[in-house]
PDB file of C-alpha atoms (C1' of nucleotides) in Angstrom:
ATOM      1  CA  MET A   1       0.000   0.000   0.000  1.00  0.00           C
ATOM      2  CA  LYS A   2       1.349   3.342  -1.080  1.00  0.00           C
ATOM      3  CA  ILE A   3       0.190   6.611   0.504  1.00  0.00           C
ATOM      4  CA  ALA A   4       0.987  10.104  -0.757  1.00  0.00           C
ATOM      5  CA  THR A   5       0.424  13.409   1.029  1.00  0.00           C
ATOM      6  CA  TRP A   6       0.533  16.644  -0.911  1.00  0.00           C
ATOM      7  CA  ASN A   7      -0.391  20.266  -0.353  1.00  0.00           C
ATOM      8  CA  ILE A   8      -1.773  20.807  -3.860  1.00  0.00           C
ATOM      9  CA  ASN A   9      -2.638  24.521  -3.438  1.00  0.00           C
ATOM     10  CA  SER A  10      -5.933  24.374  -5.373  1.00  0.00           C
ATOM     11  CA  VAL A  11      -7.164  20.982  -6.569  1.00  0.00           C
ATOM     12  CA  ARG A  12      -9.149  22.470  -9.460  1.00  0.00           C
ATOM     13  CA  LEU A  13      -6.167  24.334 -10.883  1.00  0.00           C
ATOM     14  CA  ARG A  14      -3.838  21.345 -10.653  1.00  0.00           C
ATOM     15  CA  LEU A  15      -5.752  18.295 -11.873  1.00  0.00           C
ATOM     16  CA  ASP A  16      -3.050  17.798 -14.535  1.00  0.00           C
ATOM     17  CA  ASN A  17      -0.406  17.682 -11.838  1.00  0.00           C
ATOM     18  CA  LEU A  18      -2.500  15.234  -9.835  1.00  0.00           C
ATOM     19  CA  ALA A  19      -2.436  13.002 -12.928  1.00  0.00           C
ATOM     20  CA  ARG A  20       1.354  13.466 -13.073  1.00  0.00           C
ATOM     21  CA  LEU A  21       1.651  12.323  -9.455  1.00  0.00           C
ATOM     22  CA  ILE A  22      -0.398   9.234 -10.290  1.00  0.00           C
ATOM     23  CA  ASP A  23       1.749   8.497 -13.372  1.00  0.00           C
ATOM     24  CA  ALA A  24       4.965   8.957 -11.421  1.00  0.00           C
ATOM     25  CA  ALA A  25       4.119   7.130  -8.205  1.00  0.00           C
ATOM     26  CA  ASN A  26       0.788   5.311  -8.616  1.00  0.00           C
ATOM     27  CA  PRO A  27      -0.277   5.746  -4.971  1.00  0.00           C
ATOM     28  CA  ASP A  28      -3.220   3.747  -3.610  1.00  0.00           C
ATOM     29  CA  ILE A  29      -4.225   6.691  -1.444  1.00  0.00           C
ATOM     30  CA  ILE A  30      -3.624  10.410  -1.946  1.00  0.00           C
ATOM     31  CA  CYS A  31      -4.136  12.904   0.888  1.00  0.00           C
ATOM     32  CA  LEU A  32      -4.467  16.498  -0.264  1.00  0.00           C
ATOM     33  CA  GLN A  33      -4.326  19.792   1.594  1.00  0.00           C
ATOM     34  CA  GLU A  34      -5.317  23.295   0.485  1.00  0.00           C
ATOM     35  CA  THR A  35      -7.896  22.011  -1.968  1.00  0.00           C
ATOM     36  CA  LYS A  36      -9.543  25.469  -1.787  1.00  0.00           C
ATOM     37  CA  VAL A  37     -12.989  24.376  -2.921  1.00  0.00           C
ATOM     38  CA  VAL A  38     -16.401  23.689  -1.387  1.00  0.00           C
ATOM     39  CA  ASP A  39     -17.539  20.058  -1.488  1.00  0.00           C
ATOM     40  CA  GLU A  40     -20.245  20.733  -4.111  1.00  0.00           C
ATOM     41  CA  LEU A  41     -17.603  21.966  -6.576  1.00  0.00           C
ATOM     42  CA  PHE A  42     -14.926  19.351  -5.779  1.00  0.00           C
ATOM     43  CA  PRO A  43     -13.865  17.605  -9.040  1.00  0.00           C
ATOM     44  CA  ARG A  44     -15.160  14.224  -7.889  1.00  0.00           C
ATOM     45  CA  ALA A  45     -15.828  12.776 -11.342  1.00  0.00           C
ATOM     46  CA  ASP A  46     -12.432  13.790 -12.785  1.00  0.00           C
ATOM     47  CA  ILE A  47     -10.662  12.171  -9.862  1.00  0.00           C
ATOM     48  CA  GLU A  48     -12.816   9.048 -10.096  1.00  0.00           C
ATOM     49  CA  ALA A  49     -11.772   8.853 -13.763  1.00  0.00           C
ATOM     50  CA  LEU A  50      -8.145   8.946 -12.620  1.00  0.00           C
ATOM     51  CA  GLY A  51      -8.863   5.768 -10.630  1.00  0.00           C
ATOM     52  CA  TYR A  52      -9.857   7.082  -7.216  1.00  0.00           C
ATOM     53  CA  PRO A  53     -13.579   6.441  -6.672  1.00  0.00           C
ATOM     54  CA  HIS A  54     -13.397   6.602  -2.869  1.00  0.00           C
ATOM     55  CA  GLN A  55     -13.183  10.206  -1.698  1.00  0.00           C
ATOM     56  CA  ALA A  56     -13.447  11.775   1.744  1.00  0.00           C
ATOM     57  CA  ILE A  57     -13.568  15.525   1.243  1.00  0.00           C
ATOM     58  CA  ARG A  58     -13.918  18.486   3.523  1.00  0.00           C
ATOM     59  CA  GLY A  59     -13.599  21.834   1.827  1.00  0.00           C
ATOM     60  CA  MET A  60     -14.538  25.500   1.970  1.00  0.00           C
ATOM     61  CA  LYS A  61     -14.417  28.473  -0.359  1.00  0.00           C
ATOM     62  CA  SER A  62     -10.964  29.921  -1.164  1.00  0.00           C
ATOM     63  CA  TYR A  63      -9.028  28.627   1.832  1.00  0.00           C
ATOM     64  CA  ASN A  64      -7.784  25.395   3.405  1.00  0.00           C
ATOM     65  CA  GLY A  65      -9.650  22.168   2.577  1.00  0.00           C
ATOM     66  CA  VAL A  66      -8.510  18.535   2.797  1.00  0.00           C
ATOM     67  CA  ALA A  67      -9.295  15.369   0.863  1.00  0.00           C
ATOM     68  CA  ILE A  68      -8.463  11.668   0.994  1.00  0.00           C
ATOM     69  CA  LEU A  69      -8.648   9.959  -2.411  1.00  0.00           C
ATOM     70  CA  SER A  70      -8.421   6.189  -2.578  1.00  0.00           C
ATOM     71  CA  ARG A  71      -8.393   3.280  -4.991  1.00  0.00           C
ATOM     72  CA  LEU A  72      -9.299   1.084  -2.000  1.00  0.00           C
ATOM     73  CA  PRO A  73     -12.582   1.081  -0.099  1.00  0.00           C
ATOM     74  CA  MET A  74     -12.642   3.175   3.046  1.00  0.00           C
ATOM     75  CA  THR A  75     -15.176   4.658   5.419  1.00  0.00           C
ATOM     76  CA  GLU A  76     -15.160   8.179   6.799  1.00  0.00           C
ATOM     77  CA  ASN A  77     -14.159   8.034  10.412  1.00  0.00           C
ATOM     78  CA  GLY A  78     -13.174  11.274  12.069  1.00  0.00           C
ATOM     79  CA  GLY A  79     -12.648  14.624  10.540  1.00  0.00           C
ATOM     80  CA  ARG A  80     -13.797  17.402  12.817  1.00  0.00           C
ATOM     81  CA  ASP A  81     -13.504  21.079  13.592  1.00  0.00           C
ATOM     82  CA  TRP A  82     -10.517  22.289  15.604  1.00  0.00           C
ATOM     83  CA  CYS A  83     -10.233  25.349  17.845  1.00  0.00           C
ATOM     84  CA  GLY A  84     -13.960  25.908  17.335  1.00  0.00           C
ATOM     85  CA  LYS A  85     -13.429  26.896  13.708  1.00  0.00           C
ATOM     86  CA  PRO A  86     -15.158  25.206  10.745  1.00  0.00           C
ATOM     87  CA  ASP A  87     -12.082  25.695   8.564  1.00  0.00           C
ATOM     88  CA  CYS A  88     -11.716  22.229   7.023  1.00  0.00           C
ATOM     89  CA  ARG A  89      -8.278  21.229   8.258  1.00  0.00           C
ATOM     90  CA  HIS A  90      -8.850  17.534   9.048  1.00  0.00           C
ATOM     91  CA  THR A  91     -10.447  14.465   7.569  1.00  0.00           C
ATOM     92  CA  GLY A  92     -10.096  10.883   8.753  1.00  0.00           C
ATOM     93  CA  VAL A  93     -10.934   7.456   7.345  1.00  0.00           C
ATOM     94  CA  ALA A  94     -10.820   3.792   8.310  1.00  0.00           C
ATOM     95  CA  LEU A  95      -9.097   1.502   5.811  1.00  0.00           C
ATOM     96  CA  ALA A  96      -9.206  -2.278   5.492  1.00  0.00           C
ATOM     97  CA  GLY A  97      -7.321  -4.130   8.220  1.00  0.00           C
ATOM     98  CA  GLY A  98      -8.375  -1.690  10.929  1.00  0.00           C
ATOM     99  CA  ILE A  99      -5.971   1.018   9.811  1.00  0.00           C
ATOM    100  CA  GLU A 100      -6.946   4.597  10.666  1.00  0.00           C
ATOM    101  CA  LEU A 101      -5.712   7.407   8.437  1.00  0.00           C
ATOM    102  CA  HIS A 102      -5.880  11.085   9.382  1.00  0.00           C
ATOM    103  CA  ASN A 103      -5.106  13.978   7.069  1.00  0.00           C
ATOM    104  CA  PHE A 104      -4.293  17.385   8.612  1.00  0.00           C
ATOM    105  CA  TYR A 105      -3.623  20.906   7.443  1.00  0.00           C
ATOM    106  CA  VAL A 106      -2.136  22.727  10.428  1.00  0.00           C
ATOM    107  CA  PRO A 107      -2.450  26.544  10.362  1.00  0.00           C
ATOM    108  CA  ALA A 108       0.634  28.224   8.879  1.00  0.00           C
ATOM    109  CA  GLY A 109       0.800  30.754  11.696  1.00  0.00           C
ATOM    110  CA  GLY A 110       1.458  34.097  10.020  1.00  0.00           C
ATOM    111  CA  ASP A 111       4.762  35.954  10.136  1.00  0.00           C
ATOM    112  CA  GLU A 112       5.372  37.020  13.730  1.00  0.00           C
ATOM    113  CA  PRO A 113       6.263  34.085  16.059  1.00  0.00           C
ATOM    114  CA  ASP A 114       4.638  35.671  19.117  1.00  0.00           C
ATOM    115  CA  PRO A 115       1.163  34.456  20.175  1.00  0.00           C
ATOM    116  CA  THR A 116       0.506  37.648  22.178  1.00  0.00           C
ATOM    117  CA  VAL A 117       0.646  39.885  19.107  1.00  0.00           C
ATOM    118  CA  ASN A 118      -0.162  37.440  16.278  1.00  0.00           C
ATOM    119  CA  ASP A 119      -3.545  35.680  16.406  1.00  0.00           C
ATOM    120  CA  LYS A 120      -2.541  33.332  13.606  1.00  0.00           C
ATOM    121  CA  PHE A 121       0.454  32.086  15.564  1.00  0.00           C
ATOM    122  CA  ALA A 122      -1.723  31.707  18.682  1.00  0.00           C
ATOM    123  CA  HIS A 123      -4.160  29.660  16.553  1.00  0.00           C
ATOM    124  CA  LYS A 124      -1.345  27.437  15.322  1.00  0.00           C
ATOM    125  CA  LEU A 125      -0.184  26.691  18.873  1.00  0.00           C
ATOM    126  CA  SER A 126      -3.766  26.076  20.084  1.00  0.00           C
ATOM    127  CA  PHE A 127      -4.363  23.759  17.148  1.00  0.00           C
ATOM    128  CA  LEU A 128      -1.274  21.719  18.096  1.00  0.00           C
ATOM    129  CA  ASP A 129      -2.428  21.656  21.740  1.00  0.00           C
ATOM    130  CA  GLU A 130      -5.842  20.344  20.712  1.00  0.00           C
ATOM    131  CA  MET A 131      -4.243  17.697  18.519  1.00  0.00           C
ATOM    132  CA  THR A 132      -2.079  16.699  21.494  1.00  0.00           C
ATOM    133  CA  GLU A 133      -5.140  16.301  23.759  1.00  0.00           C
ATOM    134  CA  TRP A 134      -6.865  14.316  21.012  1.00  0.00           C
ATOM    135  CA  CYS A 135      -3.869  11.946  20.833  1.00  0.00           C
ATOM    136  CA  GLN A 136      -3.774  11.566  24.622  1.00  0.00           C
ATOM    137  CA  GLU A 137      -7.452  10.609  24.694  1.00  0.00           C
ATOM    138  CA  ARG A 138      -6.901   7.978  22.041  1.00  0.00           C
ATOM    139  CA  ARG A 139      -3.870   6.185  23.440  1.00  0.00           C
ATOM    140  CA  ASP A 140      -3.902   2.577  22.249  1.00  0.00           C
ATOM    141  CA  PRO A 141      -0.522   0.940  21.743  1.00  0.00           C
ATOM    142  CA  SER A 142      -1.956  -1.759  19.472  1.00  0.00           C
ATOM    143  CA  ALA A 143      -3.721   0.635  17.073  1.00  0.00           C
ATOM    144  CA  LYS A 144      -2.666   0.822  13.447  1.00  0.00           C
ATOM    145  CA  ARG A 145      -2.677   4.513  12.669  1.00  0.00           C
ATOM    146  CA  ILE A 146      -1.277   6.891  10.081  1.00  0.00           C
ATOM    147  CA  LEU A 147      -1.241  10.677  10.403  1.00  0.00           C
ATOM    148  CA  VAL A 148      -0.212  12.714   7.390  1.00  0.00           C
ATOM    149  CA  GLY A 149      -0.376  16.263   6.237  1.00  0.00           C
ATOM    150  CA  ASP A 150       1.040  19.722   5.960  1.00  0.00           C
ATOM    151  CA  LEU A 151       1.966  20.285   9.593  1.00  0.00           C
ATOM    152  CA  ASN A 152       3.644  23.584   8.687  1.00  0.00           C
ATOM    153  CA  ILE A 153       6.602  22.837  10.988  1.00  0.00           C
ATOM    154  CA  ALA A 154      10.099  21.718  10.022  1.00  0.00           C
ATOM    155  CA  PRO A 155      11.389  20.213  13.284  1.00  0.00           C
ATOM    156  CA  LEU A 156      14.989  19.158  12.639  1.00  0.00           C
ATOM    157  CA  GLU A 157      17.997  21.307  11.755  1.00  0.00           C
ATOM    158  CA  THR A 158      18.281  19.244   8.589  1.00  0.00           C
ATOM    159  CA  ASP A 159      14.614  19.894   7.737  1.00  0.00           C
ATOM    160  CA  VAL A 160      15.502  23.470   6.715  1.00  0.00           C
ATOM    161  CA  TRP A 161      18.065  25.014   4.402  1.00  0.00           C
ATOM    162  CA  SER A 162      19.559  27.053   7.246  1.00  0.00           C
ATOM    163  CA  HIS A 163      18.803  26.317  10.878  1.00  0.00           C
ATOM    164  CA  LYS A 164      20.635  29.478  11.915  1.00  0.00           C
ATOM    165  CA  GLN A 165      18.723  31.770   9.572  1.00  0.00           C
ATOM    166  CA  LEU A 166      15.322  30.233  10.250  1.00  0.00           C
ATOM    167  CA  ARG A 167      15.343  29.789  14.020  1.00  0.00           C
ATOM    168  CA  LYS A 168      13.181  32.912  14.433  1.00  0.00           C
ATOM    169  CA  VAL A 169      11.079  32.238  11.349  1.00  0.00           C
ATOM    170  CA  VAL A 170       7.612  30.711  11.775  1.00  0.00           C
ATOM    171  CA  SER A 171       7.769  26.961  10.945  1.00  0.00           C
ATOM    172  CA  HIS A 172      11.151  26.451  12.630  1.00  0.00           C
ATOM    173  CA  THR A 173      10.926  28.299  15.982  1.00  0.00           C
ATOM    174  CA  GLU A 174      11.732  26.573  19.262  1.00  0.00           C
ATOM    175  CA  ILE A 175       8.186  26.916  20.613  1.00  0.00           C
ATOM    176  CA  GLU A 176       6.644  25.251  17.539  1.00  0.00           C
ATOM    177  CA  ILE A 177       9.221  22.476  17.500  1.00  0.00           C
ATOM    178  CA  GLU A 178       8.538  21.790  21.206  1.00  0.00           C
ATOM    179  CA  ARG A 179       4.778  21.653  20.632  1.00  0.00           C
ATOM    180  CA  LEU A 180       5.232  19.323  17.676  1.00  0.00           C
ATOM    181  CA  ALA A 181       7.476  17.060  19.774  1.00  0.00           C
ATOM    182  CA  GLY A 182       4.797  17.024  22.509  1.00  0.00           C
ATOM    183  CA  LEU A 183       2.164  16.049  19.964  1.00  0.00           C
ATOM    184  CA  GLN A 184       4.382  13.327  18.549  1.00  0.00           C
ATOM    185  CA  GLN A 185       5.056  11.932  22.038  1.00  0.00           C
ATOM    186  CA  ALA A 186       1.397  12.068  23.087  1.00  0.00           C
ATOM    187  CA  GLY A 187       0.421   9.924  20.113  1.00  0.00           C
ATOM    188  CA  ARG A 188       3.568   7.768  20.237  1.00  0.00           C
ATOM    189  CA  TRP A 189       4.006   8.647  16.587  1.00  0.00           C
ATOM    190  CA  ILE A 190       7.019   7.573  14.556  1.00  0.00           C
ATOM    191  CA  ASP A 191       8.149   9.949  11.818  1.00  0.00           C
ATOM    192  CA  ALA A 192       8.139   7.488   8.904  1.00  0.00           C
ATOM    193  CA  VAL A 193      10.310   9.651   6.651  1.00  0.00           C
ATOM    194  CA  ARG A 194      13.031  10.158   9.254  1.00  0.00           C
ATOM    195  CA  HIS A 195      12.775   6.496  10.273  1.00  0.00           C
ATOM    196  CA  LEU A 196      14.288   5.613   6.887  1.00  0.00           C
ATOM    197  CA  ILE A 197      16.269   8.745   5.978  1.00  0.00           C
ATOM    198  CA  PRO A 198      19.196   9.584   8.314  1.00  0.00           C
ATOM    199  CA  THR A 199      18.816  12.820  10.288  1.00  0.00           C
ATOM    200  CA  ASP A 200      22.069  14.223   8.913  1.00  0.00           C
ATOM    201  CA  GLU A 201      20.576  14.275   5.420  1.00  0.00           C
ATOM    202  CA  LYS A 202      18.855  17.521   4.430  1.00  0.00           C
ATOM    203  CA  ILE A 203      15.396  16.892   2.991  1.00  0.00           C
ATOM    204  CA  TYR A 204      12.657  19.376   2.105  1.00  0.00           C
ATOM    205  CA  SER A 205       9.078  19.171   0.846  1.00  0.00           C
ATOM    206  CA  TRP A 206       8.391  22.890   0.275  1.00  0.00           C
ATOM    207  CA  TRP A 207      10.190  25.609  -1.658  1.00  0.00           C
ATOM    208  CA  SER A 208       8.870  29.181  -1.743  1.00  0.00           C
ATOM    209  CA  TYR A 209       7.333  30.608  -4.898  1.00  0.00           C
ATOM    210  CA  ARG A 210       9.336  33.753  -4.198  1.00  0.00           C
ATOM    211  CA  ALA A 211      12.722  32.395  -5.218  1.00  0.00           C
ATOM    212  CA  LYS A 212      13.965  33.307  -8.682  1.00  0.00           C
ATOM    213  CA  ASP A 213      15.204  29.757  -9.177  1.00  0.00           C
ATOM    214  CA  TRP A 214      13.852  27.482  -6.446  1.00  0.00           C
ATOM    215  CA  ARG A 215      16.024  24.539  -7.499  1.00  0.00           C
ATOM    216  CA  ALA A 216      19.276  26.501  -7.634  1.00  0.00           C
ATOM    217  CA  ALA A 217      18.620  28.384  -4.382  1.00  0.00           C
ATOM    218  CA  ASP A 218      17.303  25.189  -2.728  1.00  0.00           C
ATOM    219  CA  ARG A 219      16.021  27.135   0.285  1.00  0.00           C
ATOM    220  CA  GLY A 220      13.524  24.475   1.280  1.00  0.00           C
ATOM    221  CA  ARG A 221      11.783  23.278   4.407  1.00  0.00           C
ATOM    222  CA  ARG A 222      10.270  19.883   5.340  1.00  0.00           C
ATOM    223  CA  LEU A 223       6.731  20.926   6.303  1.00  0.00           C
ATOM    224  CA  ASP A 224       4.860  17.817   5.100  1.00  0.00           C
ATOM    225  CA  HIS A 225       4.920  14.674   7.172  1.00  0.00           C
ATOM    226  CA  ILE A 226       3.905  11.024   7.395  1.00  0.00           C
ATOM    227  CA  TRP A 227       3.682   9.661  10.926  1.00  0.00           C
ATOM    228  CA  ILE A 228       2.807   6.079  11.844  1.00  0.00           C
ATOM    229  CA  SER A 229       2.021   4.115  14.999  1.00  0.00           C
ATOM    230  CA  GLU A 230       4.530   1.545  16.296  1.00  0.00           C
ATOM    231  CA  GLU A 231       2.335  -1.295  15.021  1.00  0.00           C
ATOM    232  CA  LEU A 232       2.929  -0.199  11.433  1.00  0.00           C
ATOM    233  CA  VAL A 233       6.699   0.235  11.638  1.00  0.00           C
ATOM    234  CA  PRO A 234       7.452  -3.387  10.637  1.00  0.00           C
ATOM    235  CA  ALA A 235       5.323  -2.894   7.506  1.00  0.00           C
ATOM    236  CA  LEU A 236       7.054   0.335   6.404  1.00  0.00           C
ATOM    237  CA  ARG A 237       9.053  -0.345   3.240  1.00  0.00           C
ATOM    238  CA  SER A 238      10.136   2.954   1.697  1.00  0.00           C
ATOM    239  CA  VAL A 239       9.661   6.706   1.723  1.00  0.00           C
ATOM    240  CA  GLU A 240      10.210   9.351  -0.918  1.00  0.00           C
ATOM    241  CA  ILE A 241       9.816  13.067  -1.431  1.00  0.00           C
ATOM    242  CA  LEU A 242       8.837  13.560  -5.066  1.00  0.00           C
ATOM    243  CA  LYS A 243      10.949  16.673  -5.646  1.00  0.00           C
ATOM    244  CA  ASP A 244      10.157  16.478  -9.375  1.00  0.00           C
ATOM    245  CA  GLY A 245       6.641  17.586  -8.467  1.00  0.00           C
ATOM    246  CA  ARG A 246       7.915  21.031  -7.519  1.00  0.00           C
ATOM    247  CA  GLY A 247       9.187  21.370 -11.093  1.00  0.00           C
ATOM    248  CA  TRP A 248       5.993  20.386 -12.937  1.00  0.00           C
ATOM    249  CA  PRO A 249       4.221  23.061 -15.028  1.00  0.00           C
ATOM    250  CA  GLN A 250       2.342  25.558 -12.834  1.00  0.00           C
ATOM    251  CA  PRO A 251       3.490  23.730  -9.711  1.00  0.00           C
ATOM    252  CA  SER A 252       2.311  23.729  -6.131  1.00  0.00           C
ATOM    253  CA  ASP A 253       4.975  25.110  -3.799  1.00  0.00           C
ATOM    254  CA  HIS A 254       4.916  21.719  -2.017  1.00  0.00           C
ATOM    255  CA  ALA A 255       6.197  18.380  -3.345  1.00  0.00           C
ATOM    256  CA  PRO A 256       4.331  15.121  -2.650  1.00  0.00           C
ATOM    257  CA  VAL A 257       5.651  12.950   0.192  1.00  0.00           C
ATOM    258  CA  ILE A 258       5.121   9.215  -0.233  1.00  0.00           C
ATOM    259  CA  ALA A 259       5.368   6.121   1.983  1.00  0.00           C
ATOM    260  CA  SER A 260       5.008   2.468   0.959  1.00  0.00           C
ATOM    261  CA  PHE A 261       3.906  -0.342   3.244  1.00  0.00           C
ATOM    262  CA  ASP A 262       3.853  -4.118   3.022  1.00  0.00           C
ATOM    263  CA  ILE A 263       0.154  -4.389   3.772  1.00  0.00           C
TER     264      ILE A 263
ATOM    265  C1'  DA B   1      16.070  45.178   6.369  1.00  0.00           C
ATOM    266  C1'  DT B   2      13.271  44.297   2.536  1.00  0.00           C
ATOM    267  C1'  DG B   3      10.691  42.125  -0.898  1.00  0.00           C
ATOM    268  C1'  DG B   4      10.195  38.669  -3.631  1.00  0.00           C
ATOM    269  C1'  DT B   5       5.344  34.868  -6.108  1.00  0.00           C
ATOM    270  C1'  DG B   6       0.919  32.524  -6.425  1.00  0.00           C
ATOM    271  C1'  DG B   7      -4.354  31.424  -5.724  1.00  0.00           C
ATOM    272  C1'  DC B   8      -8.826  33.037  -5.198  1.00  0.00           C
ATOM    273  C1'  DT B   9     -11.308  36.769  -4.744  1.00  0.00           C
ATOM    274  C1'  DT B  10     -13.590  40.025  -0.438  1.00  0.00           C
ATOM    275  C1'  DT B  11      -8.368  43.754  -6.321  1.00  0.00           C
ATOM    276  C1'  DG B  12      -7.238  42.203   0.141  1.00  0.00           C
ATOM    277  C1'  DC B  13      -6.201  38.086   2.422  1.00  0.00           C
ATOM    278  C1'  DC B  14      -3.857  33.962   2.897  1.00  0.00           C
ATOM    279  C1'  DA B  15       0.209  31.197   2.126  1.00  0.00           C
TER     280       DA B  15
END
DNA sequence: ATGGTGGCTTTGCCA
């Protein structure tokens, strides 16, 4: 079973690139963030034609929005509002074999990394706190769970192009990294990508649109993650960040992140 | 220190 997570930055604008992802990687399940479309206008039929008839979608106008697209049967199971806001940042499904899959789009947090002056940063921290509580309530060491998404935090020094230059930049500040670590601990999550790629290797999943030449500058950050419960670690076979995706025509600023399992 | 680009739209707001 192959699972991809990708912040597509408008699903309607990038159906061609979704087809490119399918050609390149042929995932069984694709988790999207920033679909930016209400459910009634979601391109269900086009995506079914691409081979993904099972779709769990949760979208709104213009902003945010998540979707789980699957070749395999699944049932919606989870997906809720967070921080009292109906802003479509989470959907969850149950897959065959009792596997739970959750897809998150964590708030980006604005520019100023100070919750007392920046409401967006305060929202980001509250969102992580609520996720942490949610994980604590659902402790079950034997559960088979996968959590993916754009978590908008690059935790390790090697998850950013320059730890020194980004330590005060939202996505790589100490307070965010601590909260993310707390969340990871509360859910006993294993970072699948870092489980297979050594921590001294720099890897990114996002490159800003604002660079003249994103590939040459290579000022990336690893904001997109695949986490798994201990029970699934023996089944984990490979991980990949599809950097090519950042170079497709009219690209998203994120590249797909992919994990394969022997399931 | 600043501004750079992109998507959707509320030609400003969000990333």
